[in-house]
mmCIF file of C-alpha atoms and ligand atoms in Angstrom:
data_model
loop_
_atom_site.group_PDB
_atom_site.id
_atom_site.type_symbol
_atom_site.label_atom_id
_atom_site.label_comp_id
_atom_site.label_asym_id
_atom_site.label_seq_id
_atom_site.Cartn_x
_atom_site.Cartn_y
_atom_site.Cartn_z
ATOM 1 C CA UNK A 1 11.618 -0.674 -8.348
ATOM 2 C CA UNK A 2 13.381 -2.406 -11.240
ATOM 3 C CA UNK A 3 11.526 -5.187 -13.037
ATOM 4 C CA UNK A 4 14.023 -7.742 -11.700
ATOM 5 C CA UNK A 5 13.045 -6.888 -8.126
ATOM 6 C CA UNK A 6 9.343 -7.375 -8.745
ATOM 7 C CA UNK A 7 7.503 -10.571 -7.762
ATOM 8 C CA UNK A 8 6.437 -13.519 -9.879
ATOM 9 C CA UNK A 9 2.620 -13.643 -9.899
ATOM 10 C CA UNK A 10 1.129 -17.124 -9.544
ATOM 11 C CA UNK A 11 -2.508 -18.191 -9.445
ATOM 12 C CA UNK A 12 -4.793 -21.182 -9.152
ATOM 13 C CA UNK A 13 -8.380 -21.904 -8.177
ATOM 14 C CA UNK A 14 -7.231 -22.730 -4.638
ATOM 15 C CA UNK A 15 -4.380 -24.588 -2.943
ATOM 16 C CA UNK A 16 -3.370 -26.680 -5.978
ATOM 17 C CA UNK A 17 -0.955 -24.117 -7.375
ATOM 18 C CA UNK A 18 0.986 -24.265 -4.107
ATOM 19 C CA UNK A 19 2.501 -27.523 -5.409
ATOM 20 C CA UNK A 20 3.960 -25.523 -8.305
ATOM 21 C CA UNK A 21 4.873 -22.612 -6.011
ATOM 22 C CA UNK A 22 6.874 -24.905 -3.715
ATOM 23 C CA UNK A 23 8.849 -26.196 -6.695
ATOM 24 C CA UNK A 24 9.502 -22.675 -8.031
ATOM 25 C CA UNK A 25 10.607 -21.567 -4.578
ATOM 26 C CA UNK A 26 13.060 -24.410 -4.336
ATOM 27 C CA UNK A 27 14.500 -23.734 -7.797
ATOM 28 C CA UNK A 28 14.536 -19.933 -7.496
ATOM 29 C CA UNK A 29 15.011 -19.078 -3.808
ATOM 30 C CA UNK A 30 15.761 -15.380 -4.424
ATOM 31 C CA UNK A 31 12.540 -14.646 -6.300
ATOM 32 C CA UNK A 32 9.663 -12.890 -4.548
ATOM 33 C CA UNK A 33 6.399 -14.757 -5.097
ATOM 34 C CA UNK A 34 2.869 -13.386 -5.033
ATOM 35 C CA UNK A 35 0.242 -16.128 -4.967
ATOM 36 C CA UNK A 36 -3.495 -15.851 -5.510
ATOM 37 C CA UNK A 37 -5.779 -18.784 -4.677
ATOM 38 C CA UNK A 38 -9.323 -18.208 -5.914
ATOM 39 C CA UNK A 39 -10.854 -20.267 -3.120
ATOM 40 C CA UNK A 40 -14.198 -18.443 -3.496
ATOM 41 C CA UNK A 41 -14.634 -20.058 -6.915
ATOM 42 C CA UNK A 42 -12.960 -23.420 -6.449
ATOM 43 C CA UNK A 43 -13.420 -25.850 -8.173
ATOM 44 C CA UNK A 44 -12.843 -24.473 -11.652
ATOM 45 C CA UNK A 45 -13.056 -27.931 -13.240
ATOM 46 C CA UNK A 46 -16.856 -28.216 -13.578
ATOM 47 C CA UNK A 47 -17.220 -24.615 -14.852
ATOM 48 C CA UNK A 48 -17.313 -23.554 -18.481
ATOM 49 C CA UNK A 49 -14.020 -22.573 -20.102
ATOM 50 C CA UNK A 50 -15.547 -19.144 -20.711
ATOM 51 C CA UNK A 51 -16.207 -18.549 -17.033
ATOM 52 C CA UNK A 52 -12.716 -19.728 -16.042
ATOM 53 C CA UNK A 53 -11.286 -17.432 -18.726
ATOM 54 C CA UNK A 54 -13.109 -14.485 -17.096
ATOM 55 C CA UNK A 55 -11.627 -15.258 -13.667
ATOM 56 C CA UNK A 56 -8.167 -15.728 -15.190
ATOM 57 C CA UNK A 57 -8.214 -12.337 -16.909
ATOM 58 C CA UNK A 58 -9.364 -10.536 -13.742
ATOM 59 C CA UNK A 59 -6.759 -12.271 -11.559
ATOM 60 C CA UNK A 60 -3.981 -11.588 -14.075
ATOM 61 C CA UNK A 61 -4.917 -7.905 -14.140
ATOM 62 C CA UNK A 62 -4.851 -7.754 -10.306
ATOM 63 C CA UNK A 63 -1.432 -9.448 -10.158
ATOM 64 C CA UNK A 64 -0.047 -7.092 -12.815
ATOM 65 C CA UNK A 65 -1.376 -4.113 -10.839
ATOM 66 C CA UNK A 66 0.633 -5.443 -7.892
ATOM 67 C CA UNK A 67 3.753 -5.384 -10.049
ATOM 68 C CA UNK A 68 4.072 -9.013 -11.186
ATOM 69 C CA UNK A 69 6.878 -9.349 -13.759
ATOM 70 C CA UNK A 70 5.779 -12.795 -14.975
ATOM 71 C CA UNK A 71 2.470 -14.619 -14.609
ATOM 72 C CA UNK A 72 2.508 -18.339 -13.828
ATOM 73 C CA UNK A 73 -0.874 -19.962 -14.376
ATOM 74 C CA UNK A 74 -0.423 -22.751 -11.832
ATOM 75 C CA UNK A 75 -3.703 -24.362 -12.855
ATOM 76 C CA UNK A 76 -4.227 -26.675 -15.810
ATOM 77 C CA UNK A 77 -7.880 -25.694 -16.135
ATOM 78 C CA UNK A 78 -7.141 -21.954 -16.227
ATOM 79 C CA UNK A 79 -4.243 -22.541 -18.641
ATOM 80 C CA UNK A 80 -6.510 -24.549 -20.922
ATOM 81 C CA UNK A 81 -9.142 -21.808 -20.786
ATOM 82 C CA UNK A 82 -7.030 -18.685 -20.932
ATOM 83 C CA UNK A 83 -3.322 -19.082 -21.715
ATOM 84 C CA UNK A 84 -3.575 -18.277 -25.402
ATOM 85 C CA UNK A 85 -6.048 -15.356 -25.098
ATOM 86 C CA UNK A 86 -4.015 -13.901 -22.217
ATOM 87 C CA UNK A 87 -0.849 -13.972 -24.322
ATOM 88 C CA UNK A 88 -2.715 -12.252 -27.135
ATOM 89 C CA UNK A 89 -4.174 -9.615 -24.826
ATOM 90 C CA UNK A 90 -0.900 -8.876 -22.982
ATOM 91 C CA UNK A 91 1.796 -9.325 -25.649
ATOM 92 C CA UNK A 92 4.486 -7.757 -23.417
ATOM 93 C CA UNK A 93 3.837 -9.930 -20.378
ATOM 94 C CA UNK A 94 5.628 -13.282 -20.114
ATOM 95 C CA UNK A 95 3.218 -16.112 -19.204
ATOM 96 C CA UNK A 96 4.056 -19.641 -18.125
ATOM 97 C CA UNK A 97 1.124 -22.062 -18.190
ATOM 98 C CA UNK A 98 0.491 -25.677 -17.275
ATOM 99 C CA UNK A 99 -0.211 -28.412 -19.788
ATOM 100 C CA UNK A 100 -0.657 -32.120 -19.171
ATOM 101 C CA UNK A 101 2.740 -33.844 -19.491
ATOM 102 C CA UNK A 102 1.722 -36.219 -22.268
ATOM 103 C CA UNK A 103 5.136 -35.992 -23.973
ATOM 104 C CA UNK A 104 7.232 -37.453 -21.107
ATOM 105 C CA UNK A 105 4.591 -40.127 -20.541
ATOM 106 C CA UNK A 106 4.742 -41.174 -24.199
ATOM 107 C CA UNK A 107 8.548 -41.225 -24.054
ATOM 108 C CA UNK A 108 8.439 -43.453 -20.980
ATOM 109 C CA UNK A 109 5.824 -46.024 -21.917
ATOM 110 C CA UNK A 110 6.720 -49.606 -22.796
ATOM 111 C CA UNK A 111 3.159 -50.937 -22.773
ATOM 112 C CA UNK A 112 2.042 -48.273 -25.281
ATOM 113 C CA UNK A 113 -0.760 -47.115 -22.995
ATOM 114 C CA UNK A 114 -0.623 -44.054 -20.742
ATOM 115 C CA UNK A 115 -3.220 -42.431 -18.494
ATOM 116 C CA UNK A 116 -4.007 -38.775 -17.888
ATOM 117 C CA UNK A 117 -6.091 -37.543 -14.955
ATOM 118 C CA UNK A 118 -7.398 -33.964 -15.051
ATOM 119 C CA UNK A 119 -10.562 -31.913 -14.659
ATOM 120 C CA UNK A 120 -13.529 -32.162 -17.011
ATOM 121 C CA UNK A 121 -12.841 -28.635 -18.324
ATOM 122 C CA UNK A 122 -9.204 -29.436 -19.129
ATOM 123 C CA UNK A 123 -10.226 -32.462 -21.203
ATOM 124 C CA UNK A 124 -12.775 -30.337 -23.078
ATOM 125 C CA UNK A 125 -10.171 -27.802 -24.135
ATOM 126 C CA UNK A 126 -8.534 -27.299 -27.477
ATOM 127 C CA UNK A 127 -5.142 -27.131 -25.721
ATOM 128 C CA UNK A 128 -5.516 -30.714 -24.496
ATOM 129 C CA UNK A 129 -6.627 -31.990 -27.922
ATOM 130 C CA UNK A 130 -3.629 -30.281 -29.528
ATOM 131 C CA UNK A 131 -1.186 -31.828 -27.052
ATOM 132 C CA UNK A 132 -2.500 -35.341 -27.614
ATOM 133 C CA UNK A 133 -2.432 -34.834 -31.374
ATOM 134 C CA UNK A 134 1.163 -33.579 -31.247
ATOM 135 C CA UNK A 135 2.674 -35.996 -28.776
ATOM 136 C CA UNK A 136 0.679 -39.265 -28.656
ATOM 137 C CA UNK A 137 2.518 -40.732 -31.688
ATOM 138 C CA UNK A 138 0.745 -44.079 -31.824
ATOM 139 C CA UNK A 139 0.572 -44.420 -28.046
ATOM 140 C CA UNK A 140 -2.876 -44.891 -26.563
ATOM 141 C CA UNK A 141 -3.687 -41.979 -24.244
ATOM 142 C CA UNK A 142 -6.539 -42.732 -21.836
ATOM 143 C CA UNK A 143 -8.329 -39.709 -20.351
ATOM 144 C CA UNK A 144 -9.864 -39.953 -16.928
ATOM 145 C CA UNK A 145 -11.654 -36.946 -15.435
ATOM 146 C CA UNK A 146 -11.841 -36.954 -11.627
ATOM 147 C CA UNK A 147 -14.937 -34.895 -10.713
ATOM 148 C CA UNK A 148 -15.020 -34.162 -6.998
ATOM 149 C CA UNK A 149 -11.335 -34.806 -6.323
ATOM 150 C CA UNK A 150 -10.360 -31.117 -6.118
ATOM 151 C CA UNK A 151 -13.145 -30.609 -3.543
ATOM 152 C CA UNK A 152 -11.829 -33.493 -1.444
ATOM 153 C CA UNK A 153 -8.339 -32.022 -1.516
ATOM 154 C CA UNK A 154 -9.555 -28.518 -0.667
ATOM 155 C CA UNK A 155 -11.395 -30.087 2.298
ATOM 156 C CA UNK A 156 -8.057 -31.442 3.526
ATOM 157 C CA UNK A 157 -8.992 -35.073 2.806
ATOM 158 C CA UNK A 158 -5.550 -35.959 1.480
ATOM 159 C CA UNK A 159 -5.563 -39.574 2.607
ATOM 160 C CA UNK A 160 -8.996 -40.630 3.806
ATOM 161 C CA UNK A 161 -10.979 -43.779 2.938
ATOM 162 C CA UNK A 162 -13.373 -41.699 0.799
ATOM 163 C CA UNK A 163 -10.584 -40.093 -1.267
ATOM 164 C CA UNK A 164 -8.954 -43.497 -1.679
ATOM 165 C CA UNK A 165 -12.221 -45.085 -2.833
ATOM 166 C CA UNK A 166 -12.757 -42.281 -5.368
ATOM 167 C CA UNK A 167 -9.234 -42.641 -6.713
ATOM 168 C CA UNK A 168 -9.514 -46.441 -6.928
ATOM 169 C CA UNK A 169 -12.701 -46.019 -8.953
ATOM 170 C CA UNK A 170 -10.830 -43.905 -11.523
ATOM 171 C CA UNK A 171 -7.419 -45.576 -11.489
ATOM 172 C CA UNK A 172 -8.253 -49.279 -11.390
ATOM 173 C CA UNK A 173 -9.871 -49.252 -14.865
ATOM 174 C CA UNK A 174 -6.706 -47.561 -16.183
ATOM 175 C CA UNK A 175 -4.543 -50.223 -14.532
ATOM 176 C CA UNK A 176 -6.722 -52.900 -16.129
ATOM 177 C CA UNK A 177 -5.800 -51.358 -19.512
ATOM 178 C CA UNK A 178 -2.065 -51.698 -18.582
ATOM 179 C CA UNK A 179 -0.976 -48.093 -18.315
ATOM 180 C CA UNK A 180 2.649 -47.729 -17.207
ATOM 181 C CA UNK A 181 2.646 -43.919 -16.927
ATOM 182 C CA UNK A 182 0.114 -41.635 -15.291
ATOM 183 C CA UNK A 183 0.090 -37.882 -15.888
ATOM 184 C CA UNK A 184 -1.147 -35.612 -13.097
ATOM 185 C CA UNK A 185 -3.001 -33.076 -15.242
ATOM 186 C CA UNK A 186 -4.246 -30.884 -12.397
ATOM 187 C CA UNK A 187 -2.043 -29.048 -9.921
ATOM 188 C CA UNK A 188 -4.135 -30.218 -6.966
ATOM 189 C CA UNK A 189 -3.390 -33.880 -7.641
ATOM 190 C CA UNK A 190 0.294 -33.941 -6.516
ATOM 191 C CA UNK A 191 -1.084 -33.289 -3.010
ATOM 192 C CA UNK A 192 -2.532 -36.830 -3.074
ATOM 193 C CA UNK A 193 0.431 -38.323 -4.922
ATOM 194 C CA UNK A 194 1.364 -40.720 -2.050
ATOM 195 C CA UNK A 195 -2.142 -42.162 -2.196
ATOM 196 C CA UNK A 196 -2.071 -42.362 -5.994
ATOM 197 C CA UNK A 197 1.308 -44.126 -5.910
ATOM 198 C CA UNK A 198 0.018 -46.613 -3.373
ATOM 199 C CA UNK A 199 -2.885 -47.479 -5.689
ATOM 200 C CA UNK A 200 -0.992 -47.694 -8.986
ATOM 201 C CA UNK A 201 2.078 -49.424 -7.520
ATOM 202 C CA UNK A 202 5.746 -49.173 -8.471
ATOM 203 C CA UNK A 203 5.341 -50.217 -12.119
ATOM 204 C CA UNK A 204 3.453 -47.052 -13.092
ATOM 205 C CA UNK A 205 5.450 -43.865 -13.350
ATOM 206 C CA UNK A 206 3.541 -40.900 -11.965
ATOM 207 C CA UNK A 207 4.397 -37.664 -13.773
ATOM 208 C CA UNK A 208 3.998 -34.185 -12.272
ATOM 209 C CA UNK A 209 5.000 -31.349 -14.630
ATOM 210 C CA UNK A 210 5.861 -28.892 -11.782
ATOM 211 C CA UNK A 211 9.677 -29.255 -12.081
ATOM 212 C CA UNK A 212 9.448 -28.595 -15.834
ATOM 213 C CA UNK A 213 7.347 -25.499 -15.130
ATOM 214 C CA UNK A 214 9.925 -24.196 -12.633
ATOM 215 C CA UNK A 215 12.646 -24.670 -15.261
ATOM 216 C CA UNK A 216 10.514 -22.798 -17.788
ATOM 217 C CA UNK A 217 10.061 -19.875 -15.358
ATOM 218 C CA UNK A 218 13.836 -19.809 -14.887
ATOM 219 C CA UNK A 219 14.395 -19.762 -18.661
ATOM 220 C CA UNK A 220 11.913 -16.913 -19.167
ATOM 221 C CA UNK A 221 13.488 -14.782 -16.409
ATOM 222 C CA UNK A 222 16.941 -15.402 -17.849
ATOM 223 C CA UNK A 223 15.805 -14.712 -21.424
ATOM 224 C CA UNK A 224 14.280 -11.372 -20.416
ATOM 225 C CA UNK A 225 17.112 -10.445 -18.035
ATOM 226 C CA UNK A 226 14.723 -10.041 -15.102
ATOM 227 C CA UNK A 227 16.107 -12.548 -12.583
ATOM 228 C CA UNK A 228 15.981 -11.419 -8.952
ATOM 229 C CA UNK A 229 19.214 -9.909 -7.635
ATOM 230 C CA UNK A 230 21.573 -12.103 -5.605
ATOM 231 C CA UNK A 231 20.337 -10.455 -2.407
ATOM 232 C CA UNK A 232 16.674 -11.008 -3.362
ATOM 233 C CA UNK A 233 14.428 -11.698 -0.357
ATOM 234 C CA UNK A 234 12.604 -14.679 -1.820
ATOM 235 C CA UNK A 235 9.505 -13.889 0.222
ATOM 236 C CA UNK A 236 6.119 -15.443 -0.472
ATOM 237 C CA UNK A 237 2.865 -13.551 0.065
ATOM 238 C CA UNK A 238 -0.456 -15.296 -0.513
ATOM 239 C CA UNK A 239 -3.931 -14.006 -1.135
ATOM 240 C CA UNK A 240 -7.083 -16.062 -1.001
ATOM 241 C CA UNK A 241 -10.605 -15.095 -1.983
ATOM 242 C CA UNK A 242 -11.755 -17.620 0.659
ATOM 243 C CA UNK A 243 -10.862 -17.955 4.322
ATOM 244 C CA UNK A 244 -7.258 -16.891 5.107
ATOM 245 C CA UNK A 245 -7.081 -19.006 8.302
ATOM 246 C CA UNK A 246 -8.183 -22.128 6.467
ATOM 247 C CA UNK A 247 -5.714 -21.364 3.695
ATOM 248 C CA UNK A 248 -2.875 -20.902 6.231
ATOM 249 C CA UNK A 249 -3.733 -24.219 7.842
ATOM 250 C CA UNK A 250 -3.516 -25.917 4.446
ATOM 251 C CA UNK A 251 -0.180 -24.272 3.764
ATOM 252 C CA UNK A 252 1.120 -25.618 7.027
ATOM 253 C CA UNK A 253 0.014 -29.132 6.074
ATOM 254 C CA UNK A 254 1.823 -28.709 2.763
ATOM 255 C CA UNK A 255 5.044 -27.759 4.544
ATOM 256 C CA UNK A 256 4.784 -24.054 3.666
ATOM 257 C CA UNK A 257 4.051 -22.548 7.062
ATOM 258 C CA UNK A 258 5.038 -18.982 7.815
ATOM 259 C CA UNK A 259 3.990 -17.119 4.667
ATOM 260 C CA UNK A 260 1.402 -14.390 5.287
ATOM 261 C CA UNK A 261 -2.049 -15.121 3.868
ATOM 262 C CA UNK A 262 -4.246 -12.121 3.150
ATOM 263 C CA UNK A 263 -7.876 -11.755 2.214
ATOM 264 C CA UNK A 264 -8.872 -10.742 -1.308
ATOM 265 C CA UNK A 265 -12.491 -9.882 -2.029
ATOM 266 C CA UNK A 266 -14.124 -10.080 -5.437
ATOM 267 C CA UNK A 267 -15.842 -6.770 -6.236
ATOM 268 C CA UNK A 268 -17.595 -6.141 -9.527
ATOM 269 C CA UNK A 269 -15.747 -8.910 -11.279
ATOM 270 C CA UNK A 270 -12.260 -8.132 -9.929
ATOM 271 C CA UNK A 271 -10.337 -9.491 -6.973
ATOM 272 C CA UNK A 272 -9.076 -6.703 -4.706
ATOM 273 C CA UNK A 273 -5.637 -7.548 -3.360
ATOM 274 C CA UNK A 274 -5.521 -5.371 -0.222
HETATM 275 N N1 DGL B 1 -5.554 -26.849 -9.871
HETATM 276 C C1 DGL B 1 -6.584 -26.779 -10.896
HETATM 277 C C2 DGL B 1 -6.062 -27.461 -12.159
HETATM 278 O O1 DGL B 1 -4.855 -27.616 -12.276
HETATM 279 C C3 DGL B 1 -7.827 -27.302 -10.282
HETATM 280 C C4 DGL B 1 -9.048 -27.072 -11.049
HETATM 281 C C5 DGL B 1 -10.271 -26.946 -10.232
HETATM 282 O O2 DGL B 1 -10.353 -26.017 -9.452
HETATM 283 O O3 DGL B 1 -11.183 -27.760 -10.460
HETATM 284 O O4 DGL B 1 -6.772 -27.817 -13.053
#
């Protein structure tokens, strides 16, 4: 099989990366997609960057073994932990990673104050510090970790009183500081975007970097001459290290019904994609 015909490998700690996958699918309908959700280890956010780096290397290796032509790290935490070392370790593999969209938020702000919500691990990373240093340019960037939010989302609590109360607890202090842009720095958070928008109101622009990531994937494929052929099937196959039925049900709720979801087991530090 030619490289162009091979799938794009995508991974996340769970269902969050499906928000990125949906956007890639829309932008590149001919591309075959191979998704891995590491539901056995979700959430990544409270773990050490070292541990998340270990998972990311093992998952990347498994996706490459299954023929992935590009790896999309559809997880801010895994990108913060592993993007640079992965690029160093696999110099011939194109990687596309997530980073909090501080730049567009800074370009948008009129109040001079923007908010970023992400996991604890993402905020602890060097990648995040570098982005703020490069792009903040005199704008105040407020960081708000949301411990427990990924768990709520994985439990399907997209719009429940508890999730709303948690979000209000994190977002109202940011609103009191007059943010007018809010960056979704975790790929799970777009799933609760309607709730977030209801809390922050119409004067705060909510920024999800997924469309920019899809454009970057498109650029990389074009640059390397490995775009899917015009008759490409565009199929999506998912693996989860958790419960495939639960994962399928979540996909249906996210408007992605129909894709097969298979079981992957971790064995001796590697996920086996059957
Ligand atoms: N979707 C991951 C991210 O973008 C979630 C991290 C987690 O599992 O805590 O950071």
